[in-house]
XYZ file of C-alpha atoms in Angstrom:
109
model
C 65.359 102.912 -15.708
C 66.107 100.066 -13.364
C 66.770 97.659 -16.235
C 69.673 99.693 -17.611
C 73.082 100.281 -16.021
C 72.957 102.818 -13.240
C 74.246 106.341 -13.592
C 74.444 106.685 -9.797
C 76.563 104.134 -7.977
C 78.298 104.886 -4.694
C 81.917 103.981 -5.539
C 85.323 104.133 -3.855
C 88.756 103.813 -5.473
C 91.613 102.943 -3.123
C 95.325 103.255 -3.957
C 98.388 102.793 -1.825
C 100.090 105.968 -0.734
C 103.326 106.843 -2.468
C 106.056 109.144 -1.239
C 104.785 112.013 0.874
C 101.561 110.176 1.739
C 99.956 110.896 -1.653
C 98.497 108.257 -3.965
C 100.633 107.552 -7.022
C 99.740 109.311 -10.285
C 100.925 106.402 -12.442
C 98.547 103.939 -14.079
C 97.710 100.998 -11.819
C 99.463 97.656 -12.411
C 96.345 95.718 -11.493
C 92.867 96.281 -10.150
C 90.758 94.305 -7.696
C 87.028 94.874 -8.105
C 85.191 93.889 -4.913
C 81.746 92.470 -5.705
C 79.732 91.842 -2.555
C 76.633 89.780 -1.955
C 73.400 90.463 -0.142
C 72.984 91.817 2.493
C 76.459 93.351 2.566
C 77.160 96.937 1.571
C 80.692 97.693 0.513
C 80.468 101.386 1.378
C 78.872 103.441 4.134
C 75.828 105.148 2.595
C 74.942 107.484 5.497
C 75.506 110.953 4.007
C 75.328 112.685 7.379
C 78.217 110.680 8.819
C 81.937 111.316 8.545
C 82.369 107.777 7.186
C 80.171 108.366 4.102
C 81.654 106.555 1.108
C 84.268 104.747 3.213
C 84.706 100.988 3.121
C 82.167 99.519 5.529
C 82.407 95.765 5.155
C 85.103 94.192 7.367
C 85.976 91.809 4.520
C 86.344 94.683 2.035
C 88.528 96.618 4.488
C 90.857 93.669 5.148
C 91.054 92.744 1.474
C 91.825 96.335 0.421
C 94.523 96.662 3.078
C 96.143 93.372 2.026
C 96.024 94.112 -1.711
C 97.411 97.640 -1.335
C 100.125 96.490 1.055
C 101.255 93.447 -0.963
C 100.799 94.489 -4.612
C 102.757 97.515 -5.768
C 100.699 99.787 -7.987
C 97.388 98.073 -7.210
C 93.975 99.693 -7.257
C 91.071 98.434 -5.121
C 87.536 99.341 -6.204
C 84.328 98.789 -4.236
C 80.798 100.019 -4.855
C 77.206 99.519 -3.754
C 75.047 97.882 -6.405
C 71.907 99.676 -7.610
C 69.044 99.044 -5.223
C 71.470 99.053 -2.295
C 71.505 102.142 -0.029
C 73.760 104.875 -1.387
C 73.373 103.872 -5.030
C 70.590 104.302 -7.603
C 67.495 104.814 -5.506
C 65.211 104.327 -8.526
C 65.986 100.611 -8.514
C 63.904 98.820 -5.907
C 65.296 95.834 -4.072
C 62.647 93.679 -5.774
C 64.024 94.727 -9.191
C 67.564 93.557 -8.391
C 68.603 90.742 -10.709
C 71.875 89.029 -11.521
C 71.871 90.644 -14.980
C 71.340 94.082 -13.379
C 74.294 93.544 -11.046
C 76.457 92.345 -13.957
C 75.512 95.551 -15.817
C 76.500 97.627 -12.758
C 79.878 95.844 -12.601
C 80.432 96.512 -16.308
C 79.760 100.220 -15.763
C 82.374 100.310 -13.008
C 84.937 98.493 -15.146
């Protein structure tokens, strides 16, 4: 139901590459959770495109690049809230509330 936390959120985890161009297997030292506002979408929701699930927002891209470059062992997480294209399609835009978005953020955490 739209009032409960979503089971389907389009989400992306970003980690800096370690040796050999592979993300580190160790636990992250810190995590930045990018929470965007309307009408922004953190991630590209177009399934037919090669950029599906990639960071879309210029701010999210720049922030992720800066965090991963400057903070060793950091993790950057972005997602599209329910009711935003790519995430829970059962939640209409009209049903989006602050408490619903807080619940989505809690699910991601």
